Amino acid sequence: MISNDSLAGDFDSFLVDLDGVVYVGPTAVSGASETLTDLTAAGHRVCFVTNNASRTPQDVAAHLTDLGVPATADDVLTSAQAGAALIARQIPAGSAVLAVGGPGVSAALESLGFRPVDAVTEPMAAGGDDVAAVLQGFGTEVGWSQLA
C-alpha cells in the first residue's frame, strides 16, 4: 500500500515506461501491477508512455489490464501519438501522411484527422505525390519495401 509519507506522496502524477518496467513481453514485471494499482487507488494519476509505435493505445491498455494493471487508452501515450501531434502543428488536418510502421502509426494519424497512406499499396505515396509528411515508427512488418 502506498502511503502519503512515502516518496510517492510527494507527487500527484507518474509517467511510467512500459517495456522492461511494467512488463517484459507478455509477462508483468514482479510487483509492478500491485504498485501501479496502489498508486491509482491512492489517487495518483498514472500515464503509461512508450516509444513503441506499433500498437494503438487501446491495445496497450488491454495488455496492461490483462496483466492486472488498471489502464484505459486515455492513460497511454505512444511515440506514434507524439509524432502525429507534432505533424498536426505543421500541416492541416485532412492531409495525406505517409504512415510507415505498425497499426499504431496509422491510428495516431487518423485520430488527428490525417489520411494515412501506405507506400506499398498506394502508388501516389510511393512517388511522393501529395504526401505532406511522413510518420515512421516501429512495426513488425516494416521492411525494405516500406522504407524504400
Short mmCIF file of C-alpha atoms in Angstrom, two decimals:
data_model
loop_
_atom_site.label_atom_id
_atom_site.label_comp_id
_atom_site.label_asym_id
_atom_site.label_seq_id
_atom_site.Cartn_x
_atom_site.Cartn_y
_atom_site.Cartn_z
CA MET A 1 0.00 0.00 0.00
CA ILE A 2 1.24 3.49 -0.89
CA SER A 3 1.25 5.93 2.00
CA ASN A 4 1.37 9.70 1.75
CA ASP A 5 4.58 9.76 3.77
CA SER A 6 6.36 7.64 1.13
CA LEU A 7 8.26 9.16 -1.78
CA ALA A 8 5.13 8.67 -3.91
CA GLY A 9 3.27 11.04 -1.61
CA ASP A 10 5.40 13.91 -2.94
CA PHE A 11 3.94 13.54 -6.44
CA ASP A 12 0.45 13.67 -7.89
CA SER A 13 1.31 12.11 -11.27
CA PHE A 14 3.62 9.46 -12.61
CA LEU A 15 4.92 8.85 -16.14
CA VAL A 16 5.69 5.15 -16.37
CA ASP A 17 7.69 3.48 -19.14
CA LEU A 18 6.37 0.08 -20.17
CA ASP A 19 8.70 -2.46 -21.75
CA GLY A 20 11.12 -3.71 -19.14
CA VAL A 21 9.48 -1.62 -16.42
CA VAL A 22 5.85 -2.79 -16.24
CA TYR A 23 6.18 -5.84 -18.47
CA VAL A 24 8.64 -7.86 -20.48
CA GLY A 25 6.72 -9.12 -23.50
CA PRO A 26 3.59 -10.86 -22.25
CA THR A 27 4.78 -11.08 -18.62
CA ALA A 28 4.36 -8.49 -15.87
CA VAL A 29 7.47 -7.38 -14.00
CA SER A 30 7.26 -8.62 -10.43
CA GLY A 31 5.49 -6.12 -8.18
CA ALA A 32 4.61 -3.70 -10.99
CA SER A 33 0.88 -4.46 -11.10
CA GLU A 34 0.47 -4.16 -7.34
CA THR A 35 2.45 -0.92 -7.13
CA LEU A 36 0.55 0.71 -10.00
CA THR A 37 -2.79 -0.42 -8.58
CA ASP A 38 -1.80 1.07 -5.21
CA LEU A 39 -0.76 4.37 -6.82
CA THR A 40 -4.08 4.62 -8.63
CA ALA A 41 -6.05 3.69 -5.50
CA ALA A 42 -4.19 6.40 -3.58
CA GLY A 43 -5.42 8.99 -6.10
CA HIS A 44 -2.26 9.41 -8.15
CA ARG A 45 -2.53 9.89 -11.91
CA VAL A 46 -0.53 7.31 -13.88
CA CYS A 47 0.31 7.83 -17.54
CA PHE A 48 1.96 4.99 -19.42
CA VAL A 49 4.47 6.20 -22.01
CA THR A 50 6.16 4.12 -24.66
CA ASN A 51 8.46 4.64 -27.61
CA ASN A 52 6.88 1.58 -29.25
CA ALA A 53 4.71 2.96 -32.06
CA SER A 54 3.47 -0.41 -33.27
CA ARG A 55 0.34 -0.74 -31.12
CA THR A 56 -2.62 1.52 -30.53
CA PRO A 57 -3.29 2.98 -27.07
CA GLN A 58 -6.33 0.68 -26.86
CA ASP A 59 -4.14 -2.38 -27.46
CA VAL A 60 -1.58 -1.24 -24.89
CA ALA A 61 -4.29 -0.58 -22.30
CA ALA A 62 -5.82 -4.02 -22.95
CA HIS A 63 -2.41 -5.64 -22.42
CA LEU A 64 -1.95 -3.73 -19.16
CA THR A 65 -5.44 -4.68 -17.98
CA ASP A 66 -4.72 -8.34 -18.77
CA LEU A 67 -1.67 -8.05 -16.50
CA GLY A 68 -3.78 -6.63 -13.67
CA VAL A 69 -2.73 -3.00 -14.18
CA PRO A 70 -5.66 -0.55 -14.20
CA ALA A 71 -5.44 1.34 -17.51
CA THR A 72 -7.54 2.83 -20.27
CA ALA A 73 -6.49 4.10 -23.69
CA ASP A 74 -6.59 7.63 -22.24
CA ASP A 75 -3.81 6.59 -19.83
CA VAL A 76 -1.42 5.66 -22.67
CA LEU A 77 0.85 7.89 -24.73
CA THR A 78 2.80 6.32 -27.58
CA SER A 79 5.57 7.72 -29.72
CA ALA A 80 3.19 7.50 -32.69
CA GLN A 81 0.77 9.83 -30.89
CA ALA A 82 3.59 12.24 -30.08
CA GLY A 83 4.75 12.22 -33.72
CA ALA A 84 1.22 12.76 -35.03
CA ALA A 85 0.76 15.68 -32.63
CA LEU A 86 3.95 17.27 -33.95
CA ILE A 87 2.74 16.82 -37.52
CA ALA A 88 -0.59 18.42 -36.56
CA ARG A 89 1.29 21.60 -35.64
CA GLN A 90 2.84 21.72 -39.11
CA ILE A 91 0.18 20.70 -41.64
CA PRO A 92 -3.61 20.86 -41.85
CA ALA A 93 -5.91 18.00 -40.89
CA GLY A 94 -7.08 16.02 -43.88
CA SER A 95 -3.60 15.96 -45.40
CA ALA A 96 -2.13 12.72 -46.68
CA VAL A 97 0.67 11.44 -44.45
CA LEU A 98 2.90 8.53 -45.35
CA ALA A 99 2.50 6.05 -42.47
CA VAL A 100 5.43 3.68 -42.01
CA GLY A 101 5.13 1.32 -39.06
CA GLY A 102 2.64 -0.78 -37.17
CA PRO A 103 -1.09 -0.10 -36.76
CA GLY A 104 -0.36 2.43 -34.02
CA VAL A 105 1.15 4.83 -36.55
CA SER A 106 -1.91 4.94 -38.80
CA ALA A 107 -4.28 5.06 -35.82
CA ALA A 108 -2.46 8.05 -34.34
CA LEU A 109 -2.67 9.91 -37.64
CA GLU A 110 -6.34 9.08 -38.12
CA SER A 111 -7.17 10.25 -34.60
CA LEU A 112 -5.95 13.73 -35.55
CA GLY A 113 -7.79 13.83 -38.87
CA PHE A 114 -4.99 12.89 -41.25
CA ARG A 115 -5.26 10.43 -44.11
CA PRO A 116 -2.57 7.80 -43.60
CA VAL A 117 -1.22 6.34 -46.83
CA ASP A 118 0.92 3.27 -47.44
CA ALA A 119 3.75 3.47 -50.00
CA VAL A 120 3.46 -0.23 -50.78
CA THR A 121 -0.26 -0.29 -51.57
CA GLU A 122 -0.80 3.29 -52.74
CA PRO A 123 1.19 4.29 -55.84
CA MET A 124 0.86 8.01 -55.16
CA ALA A 125 2.70 7.62 -51.86
CA ALA A 126 5.49 5.64 -53.50
CA GLY A 127 6.16 8.61 -55.77
CA GLY A 128 5.79 11.17 -53.01
CA ASP A 129 2.87 12.85 -54.79
CA ASP A 130 0.56 14.77 -52.48
CA VAL A 131 2.13 13.41 -49.30
CA ALA A 132 2.54 16.29 -46.86
CA ALA A 133 4.55 14.47 -44.19
CA VAL A 134 5.95 11.12 -43.10
CA LEU A 135 5.47 9.42 -39.74
CA GLN A 136 7.68 6.39 -39.17
CA GLY A 137 7.68 4.14 -36.13
CA PHE A 138 8.29 0.54 -35.18
CA GLY A 139 6.25 -2.13 -36.90
CA THR A 140 6.95 -5.83 -37.08
CA GLU A 141 6.13 -5.82 -40.80
CA VAL A 142 8.33 -2.84 -41.71
CA GLY A 143 10.97 -3.88 -44.17
CA TRP A 144 12.82 -2.80 -47.25
CA SER A 145 9.72 -2.21 -49.39
CA GLN A 146 8.20 0.22 -46.83
CA LEU A 147 11.46 2.09 -46.29
CA ALA A 148 12.42 2.34 -49.97
#
